[in-house]
Coordinates of C-alpha atoms in Angstrom, one line a residue:
M1 CA -1.1 -84.1 -65.8
A2 CA -2.4 -83.7 -69.4
L3 CA -0.4 -80.5 -69.7
V4 CA 2.9 -82.0 -68.7
G5 CA 2.5 -85.4 -70.4
E6 CA 0.7 -84.1 -73.4
E7 CA -1.5 -87.1 -73.3
F8 CA -4.5 -88.3 -71.2
P9 CA -3.3 -90.6 -68.4
E10 CA -5.1 -93.9 -68.2
E11 CA -5.1 -93.9 -64.3
V12 CA -5.8 -90.5 -62.7
P13 CA -4.8 -90.2 -59.1
P14 CA -7.1 -88.2 -56.7
R15 CA -4.4 -85.4 -56.5
A16 CA -1.5 -84.6 -58.9
E17 CA 1.9 -83.8 -57.7
E18 CA 3.1 -80.2 -57.6
I19 CA 4.8 -79.1 -60.8
T20 CA 6.7 -76.0 -62.1
I21 CA 6.5 -74.9 -65.7
P22 CA 9.8 -73.3 -66.7
A23 CA 9.7 -69.6 -67.8
D24 CA 11.1 -70.4 -71.2
V25 CA 8.1 -72.5 -72.3
T26 CA 5.4 -70.0 -71.3
P27 CA 4.2 -67.2 -73.5
E28 CA 4.7 -64.6 -70.7
K29 CA 8.2 -65.9 -69.9
V30 CA 7.5 -66.4 -66.2
P31 CA 7.7 -69.7 -64.2
T32 CA 4.4 -71.1 -63.1
H33 CA 4.0 -73.3 -60.0
I34 CA 0.9 -75.5 -60.1
V35 CA -0.6 -77.0 -56.9
D36 CA -3.5 -79.4 -57.1
Y37 CA -6.2 -79.9 -54.5
S38 CA -8.3 -83.0 -53.8
E39 CA -11.4 -82.6 -51.7
S40 CA -11.2 -86.3 -50.8
E41 CA -7.6 -86.3 -49.6
Q42 CA -7.1 -82.8 -48.1
T43 CA -8.8 -80.7 -45.4
E44 CA -10.2 -77.2 -45.9
D45 CA -7.5 -75.8 -43.6
E46 CA -4.8 -77.2 -46.0
L47 CA -6.7 -75.6 -48.9
Q48 CA -6.8 -72.2 -47.1
E49 CA -3.0 -72.4 -46.6
E50 CA -2.5 -72.9 -50.3
I51 CA -5.0 -70.2 -51.2
A52 CA -3.1 -67.7 -49.0
K53 CA 0.1 -68.4 -51.1
A54 CA -1.7 -68.3 -54.5
N55 CA -1.6 -65.6 -57.1
V56 CA -4.5 -67.1 -59.0
V57 CA -7.0 -69.9 -58.4
C58 CA -8.5 -72.2 -61.1
V59 CA -11.9 -73.5 -60.0
V60 CA -12.6 -76.7 -62.0
Y61 CA -16.1 -77.9 -62.6
D62 CA -17.6 -80.7 -64.6
V63 CA -19.6 -79.3 -67.6
T64 CA -21.9 -82.4 -67.4
K65 CA -22.9 -82.0 -63.8
E66 CA -24.9 -78.9 -62.7
A67 CA -24.1 -79.6 -59.0
T68 CA -20.4 -78.8 -59.6
I69 CA -21.4 -75.6 -61.3
E70 CA -23.6 -74.6 -58.4
K71 CA -20.8 -75.2 -55.9
I72 CA -18.7 -72.5 -57.7
R73 CA -21.2 -70.0 -56.3
T74 CA -22.0 -71.6 -53.0
K75 CA -18.7 -73.0 -51.9
W76 CA -15.5 -72.3 -53.9
I77 CA -15.6 -68.6 -54.5
P78 CA -16.7 -67.8 -50.9
M79 CA -13.8 -70.0 -49.7
V80 CA -11.3 -68.2 -51.9
N81 CA -12.4 -64.6 -51.4
G82 CA -15.0 -64.7 -48.7
G83 CA -13.4 -62.2 -46.3
A84 CA -11.4 -60.2 -48.8
E85 CA -12.2 -56.6 -49.9
K86 CA -12.7 -55.9 -53.6
G87 CA -9.2 -54.7 -54.4
A88 CA -7.5 -57.5 -52.5
R89 CA -9.4 -60.5 -54.0
I90 CA -7.5 -63.3 -55.7
P91 CA -8.3 -63.6 -59.4
I92 CA -10.2 -66.7 -60.4
I93 CA -10.3 -68.7 -63.6
L94 CA -13.3 -71.0 -64.1
V95 CA -12.4 -74.2 -65.9
G96 CA -15.2 -76.3 -67.4
N97 CA -13.6 -79.8 -67.8
K98 CA -14.8 -82.8 -69.8
S99 CA -16.1 -80.7 -72.7
D100 CA -15.6 -83.8 -74.9
L101 CA -18.7 -85.4 -73.2
Q102 CA -21.1 -82.6 -74.0
M103 CA -22.2 -81.3 -77.4
G104 CA -23.2 -77.8 -76.3
S105 CA -21.6 -75.3 -73.9
S106 CA -22.0 -74.5 -70.3
M107 CA -21.4 -70.7 -70.8
E108 CA -25.1 -69.8 -70.5
V109 CA -25.1 -71.1 -67.0
I110 CA -21.7 -69.7 -66.2
L111 CA -22.3 -66.1 -67.4
P112 CA -24.6 -65.1 -64.5
I113 CA -21.9 -66.4 -62.0
M114 CA -19.2 -64.4 -63.8
N115 CA -21.4 -61.2 -63.7
Q116 CA -22.0 -61.8 -59.9
F117 CA -18.3 -62.2 -59.0
S118 CA -16.0 -59.5 -60.4
E119 CA -12.9 -61.5 -59.4
I120 CA -13.6 -64.1 -62.1
E121 CA -11.3 -63.2 -64.9
T122 CA -12.6 -65.6 -67.6
C123 CA -14.0 -69.1 -68.2
V124 CA -12.3 -71.7 -70.3
E125 CA -14.0 -75.0 -71.4
C126 CA -11.4 -77.7 -71.9
S127 CA -10.9 -81.5 -72.2
A128 CA -8.1 -83.3 -70.5
K129 CA -8.9 -86.3 -72.6
N130 CA -8.4 -84.8 -76.0
L131 CA -6.1 -82.0 -74.7
K132 CA -8.5 -79.2 -75.8
N133 CA -7.6 -75.8 -74.4
I134 CA -5.3 -77.2 -71.7
S135 CA -2.3 -74.9 -72.5
E136 CA -4.7 -72.0 -73.0
L137 CA -6.1 -72.5 -69.5
F138 CA -2.7 -71.9 -68.0
Y139 CA -2.0 -69.0 -70.3
Y140 CA -5.2 -67.3 -69.0
A141 CA -4.1 -68.1 -65.4
Q142 CA -0.8 -66.4 -66.0
K143 CA -2.5 -63.5 -67.7
A144 CA -4.9 -63.0 -64.7
V145 CA -1.8 -62.5 -62.5
L146 CA 0.3 -60.4 -64.9
H147 CA -2.5 -58.4 -66.4
P148 CA -5.3 -58.4 -63.9
T149 CA -8.7 -56.9 -64.7
A150 CA -9.7 -55.8 -61.2
P151 CA -7.4 -52.7 -60.9
L152 CA -8.4 -51.5 -64.4
Y153 CA -12.1 -52.1 -64.8
D154 CA -15.3 -52.4 -62.9
P155 CA -17.5 -55.0 -64.6
E156 CA -20.6 -54.0 -62.6
E157 CA -20.4 -50.4 -63.7
K158 CA -18.9 -51.3 -67.1
Q159 CA -16.3 -48.6 -66.9
L160 CA -12.7 -47.9 -66.0
R161 CA -11.9 -47.7 -62.3
P162 CA -11.0 -44.2 -61.0
A163 CA -7.3 -45.0 -60.4
C164 CA -7.0 -46.4 -63.9
S165 CA -8.7 -43.4 -65.4
R166 CA -6.3 -41.1 -63.6
A167 CA -3.3 -43.0 -64.7
L168 CA -4.4 -43.0 -68.4
T169 CA -5.3 -39.3 -68.2
R170 CA -1.8 -38.6 -67.0
I171 CA -0.3 -40.7 -69.9
F172 CA -2.5 -38.8 -72.4
N173 CA -1.4 -35.5 -71.1
L174 CA 2.3 -36.5 -71.3
S175 CA 1.8 -37.8 -74.8
D176 CA 0.0 -34.6 -75.9
Q177 CA 3.2 -32.9 -76.8
D178 CA 1.7 -29.7 -78.2
N179 CA -0.8 -29.4 -75.3
N180 CA -3.9 -29.0 -77.6
Q181 CA -5.9 -31.8 -75.8
I182 CA -5.7 -33.9 -79.0
L183 CA -3.3 -36.7 -80.0
S184 CA -2.3 -36.1 -83.6
D185 CA -1.2 -38.9 -85.9
D186 CA 2.5 -38.1 -85.1
E187 CA 1.8 -38.1 -81.4
L188 CA -0.1 -41.3 -81.6
N189 CA 2.7 -43.0 -83.5
Y190 CA 5.3 -41.7 -81.0
F191 CA 3.2 -43.1 -78.2
Q192 CA 2.7 -46.4 -80.1
K193 CA 6.4 -46.8 -80.8
S194 CA 7.3 -45.9 -77.2
C195 CA 4.9 -48.5 -75.8
F196 CA 5.0 -51.3 -78.4
G197 CA 8.2 -50.8 -80.3
N198 CA 6.6 -50.0 -83.7
P199 CA 4.4 -47.2 -85.1
L200 CA 1.0 -48.0 -86.6
A201 CA 0.5 -48.4 -90.3
P202 CA -1.4 -45.4 -91.8
Q203 CA -4.5 -47.6 -92.5
A204 CA -4.4 -49.1 -89.0
L205 CA -4.3 -45.6 -87.5
E206 CA -7.4 -44.6 -89.5
D207 CA -9.2 -47.8 -88.5
V208 CA -8.6 -47.1 -84.8
K209 CA -9.9 -43.5 -85.1
M210 CA -12.9 -44.9 -87.1
V211 CA -13.8 -47.3 -84.3
V212 CA -13.6 -44.5 -81.7
W213 CA -15.6 -42.1 -83.9
K214 CA -18.4 -44.7 -84.4
N215 CA -18.8 -45.4 -80.7
T216 CA -18.3 -42.0 -79.1
T217 CA -19.6 -38.5 -79.6
D218 CA -16.4 -36.6 -78.8
G219 CA -13.6 -39.2 -79.1
V220 CA -12.2 -37.9 -82.4
Q221 CA -11.7 -34.2 -83.0
D222 CA -9.7 -32.4 -85.8
N223 CA -8.7 -35.9 -87.0
G224 CA -7.0 -36.7 -83.7
L225 CA -7.9 -38.6 -80.6
T226 CA -9.3 -36.8 -77.6
L227 CA -8.9 -37.8 -73.9
N228 CA -12.4 -39.4 -74.0
G229 CA -11.4 -41.3 -77.2
F230 CA -8.2 -42.5 -75.6
L231 CA -10.1 -43.7 -72.5
F232 CA -12.7 -45.4 -74.6
L233 CA -10.1 -47.2 -76.6
N234 CA -8.5 -48.7 -73.5
T235 CA -12.0 -49.6 -72.1
L236 CA -12.6 -51.5 -75.4
F237 CA -9.3 -53.4 -75.1
I238 CA -10.3 -54.5 -71.6
Q239 CA -13.8 -55.5 -72.5
R240 CA -12.5 -57.6 -75.4
G241 CA -10.0 -59.4 -73.1
R242 CA -6.9 -57.6 -74.3
H243 CA -5.9 -56.4 -70.8
E244 CA -2.3 -56.8 -71.7
T245 CA -2.5 -53.9 -74.1
T246 CA -3.5 -51.5 -71.4
W247 CA -1.0 -53.0 -68.9
T248 CA 1.8 -52.6 -71.4
I249 CA 1.0 -48.9 -71.7
L250 CA 0.7 -48.4 -67.9
R251 CA 4.0 -50.3 -67.2
R252 CA 5.8 -48.4 -69.9
F253 CA 4.9 -45.2 -68.0
G254 CA 6.1 -46.6 -64.7
Y255 CA 2.9 -48.0 -63.0
D256 CA 2.7 -51.1 -60.8
D257 CA -0.2 -53.4 -60.2
E258 CA -1.8 -51.0 -57.8
L259 CA -1.5 -48.2 -60.4
E260 CA 1.1 -46.3 -58.4
L261 CA 4.3 -45.2 -60.0
T262 CA 7.0 -47.6 -58.8
D263 CA 10.0 -46.6 -56.7
D264 CA 12.3 -48.0 -59.5
Y265 CA 10.7 -45.6 -61.9
L266 CA 10.6 -42.5 -59.7
Y267 CA 13.9 -43.1 -57.9
P268 CA 16.4 -44.8 -60.2
Q269 CA 19.7 -45.7 -58.7
F270 CA 21.9 -42.6 -58.4
R271 CA 25.2 -42.4 -56.6
L272 CA 26.3 -39.1 -55.1
P273 CA 29.8 -39.4 -53.6
P274 CA 30.8 -37.2 -50.6
G275 CA 32.0 -33.8 -51.7
C276 CA 30.2 -33.8 -55.0
S277 CA 27.1 -32.0 -56.1
T278 CA 24.4 -32.5 -58.7
E279 CA 23.5 -30.2 -61.6
L280 CA 21.1 -30.4 -64.5
N281 CA 23.0 -31.0 -67.8
H282 CA 22.1 -29.8 -71.3
L283 CA 19.6 -32.7 -71.7
G284 CA 17.8 -31.8 -68.6
Y285 CA 17.6 -28.1 -69.5
Q286 CA 16.4 -28.8 -73.0
F287 CA 13.7 -31.1 -71.7
L288 CA 12.4 -28.6 -69.2
Q289 CA 12.6 -25.7 -71.7
R290 CA 10.4 -27.8 -74.1
L291 CA 7.9 -28.4 -71.4
F292 CA 7.9 -24.7 -70.5
E293 CA 7.2 -23.7 -74.1
K294 CA 4.5 -26.4 -74.3
H295 CA 2.6 -25.0 -71.4
D296 CA 3.1 -21.3 -72.2
K297 CA -0.2 -21.2 -74.1
D298 CA -0.2 -17.4 -74.7
Q299 CA 3.5 -17.5 -75.7
D300 CA 4.3 -14.5 -73.5
G301 CA 7.5 -16.0 -72.2
A302 CA 6.0 -16.7 -68.8
L303 CA 3.8 -19.1 -67.0
S304 CA 0.7 -17.7 -65.3
P305 CA -0.7 -19.5 -62.2
A306 CA -3.2 -21.3 -64.4
E307 CA -0.5 -22.4 -66.9
L308 CA 1.8 -23.5 -64.0
Q309 CA -1.1 -25.6 -62.6
N310 CA -1.6 -27.2 -66.0
F311 CA 2.1 -27.9 -66.1
F312 CA 1.8 -29.9 -62.8
S313 CA -1.4 -31.7 -63.8
V314 CA 0.7 -34.8 -64.3
F315 CA 1.7 -34.7 -60.6
P316 CA -0.4 -36.1 -57.7
C317 CA -0.6 -32.6 -56.3
M318 CA 1.0 -29.1 -56.7
P319 CA 4.6 -29.2 -55.5
W320 CA 5.3 -25.5 -55.7
G321 CA 3.6 -22.9 -53.5
P322 CA 3.6 -19.1 -53.4
E323 CA 7.1 -19.1 -51.9
L324 CA 8.3 -19.7 -55.5
Y325 CA 7.8 -16.1 -56.4
N326 CA 10.3 -14.8 -53.8
T327 CA 12.8 -17.5 -54.6
V328 CA 13.4 -16.8 -58.3
C329 CA 13.1 -13.9 -60.7
T330 CA 9.7 -13.0 -62.1
T331 CA 8.4 -10.8 -64.9
D332 CA 7.2 -7.3 -64.3
K333 CA 3.7 -8.7 -63.9
G334 CA 4.9 -11.1 -61.2
L335 CA 4.7 -14.2 -63.5
L336 CA 7.3 -17.1 -63.7
S337 CA 9.7 -16.4 -66.5
L338 CA 11.7 -19.1 -68.3
H339 CA 14.8 -17.9 -66.6
G340 CA 13.1 -18.2 -63.2
F341 CA 11.7 -21.5 -64.1
L342 CA 15.1 -23.0 -65.0
C343 CA 16.6 -21.4 -61.9
Q344 CA 14.0 -23.2 -59.7
W345 CA 14.8 -26.6 -61.3
T346 CA 18.5 -25.9 -60.8
L347 CA 17.9 -25.2 -57.2
I348 CA 15.9 -28.5 -56.8
A349 CA 18.6 -30.5 -58.6
Y350 CA 21.3 -29.1 -56.3
L351 CA 19.5 -29.3 -52.9
D352 CA 17.5 -32.5 -53.3
V353 CA 18.5 -34.7 -56.1
R354 CA 16.0 -37.5 -55.0
H355 CA 13.1 -35.1 -55.3
C356 CA 14.4 -33.8 -58.6
L357 CA 14.5 -37.4 -60.0
E358 CA 10.9 -37.9 -58.7
C359 CA 9.7 -34.7 -60.4
L360 CA 11.3 -35.6 -63.7
G361 CA 9.7 -39.0 -63.4
Y362 CA 6.3 -37.4 -63.0
L363 CA 7.0 -35.3 -66.1
G364 CA 7.7 -38.5 -68.1
Y365 CA 11.4 -37.7 -68.8
P366 CA 12.5 -41.3 -69.7
I367 CA 9.7 -41.8 -72.2
L368 CA 9.6 -38.3 -73.8
S369 CA 13.4 -38.0 -74.0
E370 CA 13.9 -41.7 -75.0
Q371 CA 16.4 -42.2 -72.1
D372 CA 16.8 -45.1 -69.7
S373 CA 16.0 -43.0 -66.7
Q374 CA 16.0 -39.5 -65.2
T375 CA 19.6 -39.8 -64.2
Q376 CA 20.6 -38.9 -67.8
A377 CA 19.3 -35.4 -67.1
L378 CA 21.8 -34.8 -64.3
T379 CA 25.5 -34.5 -63.9
V380 CA 27.5 -35.3 -60.8
T381 CA 30.3 -32.8 -60.3
R382 CA 33.9 -33.6 -59.4
E383 CA 34.8 -33.8 -55.7
K384 CA 35.4 -30.4 -54.3
R385 CA 38.7 -31.5 -52.7
I386 CA 40.0 -32.3 -56.2
D387 CA 38.9 -28.9 -57.5
L388 CA 40.9 -27.2 -54.7
E389 CA 44.0 -29.3 -55.5
K390 CA 43.8 -28.6 -59.2
G391 CA 42.9 -24.9 -58.8
Q392 CA 39.9 -25.1 -61.2
T393 CA 36.3 -26.3 -61.3
Q394 CA 33.7 -27.3 -63.9
R395 CA 30.9 -26.6 -61.5
N396 CA 28.1 -24.2 -62.6
V397 CA 26.1 -24.1 -59.4
F398 CA 27.4 -22.6 -56.2
L399 CA 25.9 -22.3 -52.7
C400 CA 26.4 -19.2 -50.6
K401 CA 25.3 -19.2 -47.0
V402 CA 24.2 -15.7 -45.8
L403 CA 24.8 -15.3 -42.1
G404 CA 24.2 -12.4 -39.8
A405 CA 22.5 -11.2 -36.6
R406 CA 18.8 -10.7 -36.5
G407 CA 17.8 -7.5 -38.3
A408 CA 21.0 -7.3 -40.3
G409 CA 19.1 -7.3 -43.6
K410 CA 19.6 -10.8 -44.8
S411 CA 16.1 -11.2 -46.3
A412 CA 16.4 -7.9 -48.2
F413 CA 19.9 -9.0 -49.4
L414 CA 18.4 -12.2 -50.8
Q415 CA 15.6 -10.3 -52.5
A416 CA 18.0 -7.7 -53.9
F417 CA 19.7 -10.6 -55.7
L418 CA 16.4 -11.0 -57.7
G419 CA 16.6 -7.3 -58.6
R420 CA 14.1 -6.1 -55.9
S421 CA 14.9 -3.0 -53.9
L422 CA 13.2 -2.0 -50.7
A423 CA 10.8 0.2 -52.7
T424 CA 9.9 -2.7 -55.0
L425 CA 9.5 -5.1 -52.1
A426 CA 7.1 -2.7 -50.3
G427 CA 4.7 -3.1 -53.1
F428 CA 5.5 -6.7 -53.8
Q429 CA 5.2 -8.2 -50.3
G430 CA 6.2 -6.0 -47.4
Q431 CA 6.5 -8.8 -44.9
W432 CA 9.5 -10.3 -46.7
L433 CA 11.6 -7.4 -45.3
L434 CA 11.3 -8.8 -41.8
D435 CA 13.8 -11.6 -40.9
R436 CA 10.8 -13.7 -39.9
R437 CA 12.6 -16.9 -40.2
D438 CA 14.7 -15.7 -37.3
Q439 CA 11.6 -16.1 -35.1
S440 CA 12.0 -19.8 -34.9
S441 CA 14.7 -22.4 -35.5
V442 CA 13.9 -24.6 -38.5
K443 CA 15.0 -28.2 -38.7
C444 CA 15.1 -30.2 -41.9
S445 CA 13.1 -33.5 -42.1
P446 CA 13.9 -36.4 -44.4
S447 CA 11.8 -36.7 -47.6
P448 CA 9.1 -39.3 -47.0
K449 CA 8.4 -42.2 -49.4
H450 CA 6.4 -41.1 -52.4
S451 CA 2.7 -41.4 -52.1
P452 CA -0.4 -39.5 -53.4
C453 CA 0.4 -36.8 -50.8
C454 CA 4.2 -36.9 -51.0
L455 CA 4.3 -33.6 -52.8
R456 CA 1.9 -31.8 -50.5
R457 CA 4.9 -30.5 -48.7
C458 CA 6.0 -26.9 -48.4
F459 CA 7.4 -25.4 -51.6
H460 CA 10.8 -26.9 -50.9
P461 CA 10.7 -30.7 -50.1
W462 CA 14.1 -30.4 -48.3
Q463 CA 12.4 -28.0 -45.8
A464 CA 10.2 -28.9 -42.9
Q465 CA 6.6 -27.7 -43.2
R466 CA 6.5 -24.3 -41.7
E467 CA 3.8 -23.3 -39.2
N468 CA 3.2 -20.2 -41.3
P469 CA 2.6 -21.3 -44.9
G470 CA 3.1 -17.7 -46.2
E471 CA 6.6 -17.5 -44.8
P472 CA 9.2 -16.9 -47.5
S473 CA 11.7 -19.5 -48.6
P474 CA 15.2 -19.2 -47.1
Y475 CA 16.6 -19.6 -50.7
T476 CA 17.0 -17.4 -53.7
I477 CA 18.8 -18.3 -56.9
N478 CA 19.9 -16.3 -60.0
T479 CA 22.6 -16.4 -62.6
V480 CA 25.9 -14.3 -62.4
Q481 CA 28.6 -13.7 -65.0
V482 CA 32.0 -14.9 -63.8
N483 CA 34.8 -14.3 -66.2
G484 CA 32.4 -14.3 -69.1
Q485 CA 30.7 -17.6 -68.0
E486 CA 27.2 -17.9 -66.6
K487 CA 27.1 -19.4 -63.2
Y488 CA 24.1 -20.2 -60.9
L489 CA 24.4 -18.7 -57.4
I490 CA 22.2 -20.0 -54.6
L491 CA 21.8 -17.7 -51.5
H492 CA 20.7 -19.5 -48.4
E493 CA 19.7 -17.3 -45.5
V494 CA 20.6 -18.9 -42.2
S495 CA 18.6 -18.1 -39.1
A496 CA 20.5 -16.3 -36.3
E497 CA 19.3 -19.0 -33.9
T498 CA 20.7 -21.9 -36.0
Q499 CA 23.3 -24.0 -34.2
F500 CA 26.1 -25.5 -36.3
T501 CA 26.6 -28.8 -34.4
K502 CA 28.9 -30.4 -37.1
P503 CA 31.2 -29.1 -39.8
S504 CA 28.8 -30.0 -42.6
D505 CA 26.2 -27.6 -41.1
A506 CA 28.5 -24.7 -42.1
A507 CA 29.6 -26.2 -45.4
C508 CA 29.0 -24.1 -48.6
D509 CA 31.0 -22.8 -51.5
V510 CA 31.2 -19.2 -50.1
A511 CA 30.0 -17.6 -46.9
C512 CA 28.5 -14.1 -46.8
L513 CA 28.7 -12.5 -43.4
I514 CA 26.3 -9.6 -43.4
Y515 CA 26.1 -7.0 -40.6
D516 CA 24.1 -3.8 -40.1
L517 CA 26.4 -0.8 -40.4
S518 CA 24.1 1.3 -38.2
D519 CA 23.9 -1.3 -35.4
P520 CA 27.0 -1.2 -33.1
K521 CA 26.6 -4.8 -32.0
S522 CA 25.8 -6.4 -35.4
F523 CA 29.4 -7.0 -36.5
S524 CA 30.4 -9.0 -33.4
Y525 CA 27.9 -11.8 -34.3
C526 CA 29.6 -12.1 -37.8
A527 CA 33.1 -12.1 -36.3
S528 CA 32.1 -14.8 -33.8
I529 CA 30.6 -17.0 -36.6
Y530 CA 33.7 -16.5 -38.7
K531 CA 36.1 -17.5 -35.9
Q532 CA 34.1 -20.5 -34.8
H533 CA 33.3 -22.1 -38.2
Y534 CA 35.2 -20.5 -41.1
M535 CA 38.6 -19.2 -39.9
D536 CA 40.4 -22.5 -40.3
S537 CA 38.4 -23.8 -43.3
Q538 CA 39.0 -23.5 -47.0
I539 CA 35.6 -21.8 -47.5
P540 CA 36.1 -18.2 -48.8
C541 CA 34.3 -15.6 -46.8
V542 CA 33.0 -12.1 -47.7
F543 CA 31.9 -9.5 -45.2
V544 CA 29.0 -7.2 -46.2
A545 CA 28.1 -4.0 -44.5
S546 CA 24.4 -3.5 -45.1
K547 CA 22.2 -0.4 -44.7
T548 CA 24.8 2.0 -45.9
D549 CA 22.1 4.6 -46.5
L550 CA 21.9 4.9 -42.6
P551 CA 24.4 6.7 -40.4
E552 CA 27.4 4.5 -39.5
A553 CA 27.8 3.4 -35.9
S554 CA 31.0 2.4 -34.2
Q555 CA 31.0 -1.4 -34.0
Q556 CA 31.5 -2.7 -30.4
P557 CA 33.5 -4.3 -29.0
G558 CA 37.0 -5.1 -30.4
L559 CA 38.5 -4.3 -33.8
S560 CA 36.6 -2.4 -36.4
P561 CA 35.3 -4.4 -39.3
A562 CA 38.0 -3.1 -41.6
E563 CA 40.7 -3.9 -39.0
F564 CA 39.2 -7.4 -38.4
C565 CA 39.3 -8.2 -42.2
Y566 CA 42.8 -6.9 -42.6
K567 CA 44.0 -9.0 -39.6
H568 CA 42.5 -12.2 -41.1
C569 CA 43.6 -11.5 -44.7
L570 CA 40.1 -10.9 -45.9
P571 CA 39.0 -8.2 -48.3
P572 CA 37.5 -5.1 -46.6
P573 CA 33.7 -5.2 -46.0
F574 CA 31.6 -4.6 -49.1
L575 CA 29.2 -1.7 -48.7
F576 CA 25.7 -2.5 -49.7
S577 CA 22.3 -1.0 -49.6
C578 CA 19.0 -2.0 -51.3
H579 CA 17.4 1.3 -50.4
S580 CA 17.2 2.8 -53.9
Q581 CA 14.6 3.6 -56.5
G582 CA 16.3 1.5 -59.2
P583 CA 17.4 -2.1 -59.1
P584 CA 20.1 -2.9 -56.4
G585 CA 23.7 -3.3 -57.6
T586 CA 24.9 -6.7 -58.6
A587 CA 28.7 -6.3 -57.9
I588 CA 28.5 -8.0 -54.5
Y589 CA 26.8 -11.1 -56.0
T590 CA 29.5 -11.3 -58.8
K591 CA 32.1 -11.1 -56.0
L592 CA 30.5 -13.9 -54.1
A593 CA 30.2 -16.1 -57.2
T594 CA 33.8 -15.4 -58.2
A595 CA 35.0 -16.3 -54.7
A596 CA 33.1 -19.6 -55.0
T597 CA 34.5 -20.3 -58.4
F598 CA 38.1 -19.7 -57.4
P599 CA 38.2 -20.8 -53.7
H600 CA 41.9 -21.8 -54.0
L601 CA 43.0 -18.2 -54.2
N602 CA 43.7 -16.0 -51.3
A603 CA 40.7 -13.8 -50.5
V604 CA 42.6 -10.5 -50.7
E605 CA 44.3 -11.7 -53.9
L606 CA 40.9 -12.6 -55.4
G607 CA 39.7 -9.0 -55.0
A608 CA 42.9 -7.5 -56.4
A609 CA 43.2 -6.2 -59.9
S610 CA 46.3 -8.4 -60.4
F611 CA 44.0 -11.5 -60.3
W612 CA 41.9 -10.3 -63.1
L613 CA 45.0 -9.2 -65.0
R614 CA 46.3 -12.8 -64.7
V615 CA 43.0 -14.2 -65.9
A616 CA 43.0 -11.9 -68.9
L617 CA 46.7 -12.6 -69.6
G618 CA 46.1 -16.4 -69.4
A619 CA 43.3 -16.1 -71.9
A620 CA 45.5 -14.0 -74.2
V621 CA 48.4 -16.6 -74.0
T622 CA 46.0 -19.4 -74.7
A623 CA 44.7 -17.6 -77.8
L624 CA 48.2 -16.8 -79.0
V625 CA 49.4 -20.4 -78.6
G626 CA 46.3 -21.6 -80.5
F627 CA 46.9 -19.2 -83.3
T628 CA 50.5 -20.2 -83.6
L629 CA 49.6 -23.8 -83.7
Y630 CA 47.1 -23.1 -86.4
R631 CA 49.7 -21.4 -88.5
V632 CA 52.2 -24.2 -88.2
L633 CA 49.6 -26.8 -89.2
A634 CA 48.4 -24.7 -92.1
K635 CA 52.1 -24.3 -93.3
N636 CA 52.7 -28.0 -93.1
K637 CA 49.6 -28.7 -95.3

């Protein structure tokens, strides 16, 4: 009543009416609903109902009566939090009223109680009669809800709680932009500006480091702040009652009150219309390349397993498994190159944009790139239907489904795309040569909600967990030059047992139907798949005759592969073998990427020389028109 009326009421009723303080008059800009309780007018059951709805409880005692202080320990706190576990306890503010009637302070008696009950946030002595600390009391109550101590700090152990320490360690690692385990002045100022809007003055920065240096043995190193120094600084803020400082940092980096990254942070709103796809844009690639260079400690242009693990130290767990190394290109030593690294991220962005947003969130993209969210790193392509109508596309990533009977050589075909011949694969990992994913049908499962174990899935989150963790991924990705432009081509090996139950199951940008030239029954499977799912579609198809190093068998039954392709206006089967000492040829992959890039053209026409002649002629005409226009403009000047 003193807070609302700003004066001491002459007649005080046993229980004040419920009031709501508007958001615009509170320091934290949140509305506060205050409910009074009277022991003389209400039952304990009514009190329990109100406690269940409360975010914070103010326990008021009379500073002049020791009996009311004792009841804090024996009655009120057990009533508020008696059956609650530590993490779920309601924060409590102790309020010592009638301080105008006592010369000293009750804090000496209150401190042991505060030490006994960790849910007590603070104690405020006030006087309703002379309005001392009345508004401060409600400020601390708000603060206890918005900036609670319990998730951050253990008052009994006098140290940060493990979850808080983990969150702050991740924030430190993200802010350490040169990965030297020290926050330099520039890095500290970038962090300060990102969290609080303004950098620290040079003297203030030195003062902060001096405080850390005086109180720790290893908090300051090479004139910068170490992880231990950073954790100490936040511990000091909390111990001095400045919880809001640490909470501001945590919330800027996406954490909620339970110190988990929020869904709003990890999964910002992102609309993907039907028929469209997602690709990383130049902002996304630049960000990822900077991080690659940050973690390439030995600057050899590749990430070793230890460096890759360090890269993912800001994740709850390692999201990429050993399957990575047969999905993208690696160096001669089998390490992840920058090219392979960017290919992998391109694959994730295309196949599972939600997971891509999640990963970019863990990497701190919005903060480090000064963007609103991870969506700024992605581009949504134009609907494929419009590309077909206009006869051109701006897409840079294409999906090719590789279909064929068991044993046709699909896995070897995927690995050859990464430059690995059979001889190379024998030394690299012989079991890849077997079409092992043909052994069982694999069904995709939806990505679960993020949690500390959400990334403990198989290498690809869009795949179900395989029974055999060592089984290769059904995807490979690499770049291909199409008409002088670099395009990403994703090869997806489809199991021979896979059933296409709806048109979207067969959807892709180009279909590669591969058969074993030496197996008389291998082509019939491809012909059947083509007739059932692709013959009447607008998806370009390319037939590939594999194992050309073996004697050719007459394909049974029906038309020969060449006759079949001629009948359906398809280019003749492309002969392919990865049984060579050198790297396999790349012509077939260029052909697939070209077919995906120009799906509106007839398949036979696409392979003809006349097509490429028209492409070259079109480029020449464009150049001529541009040059003529330049001369006209120059003459006018």
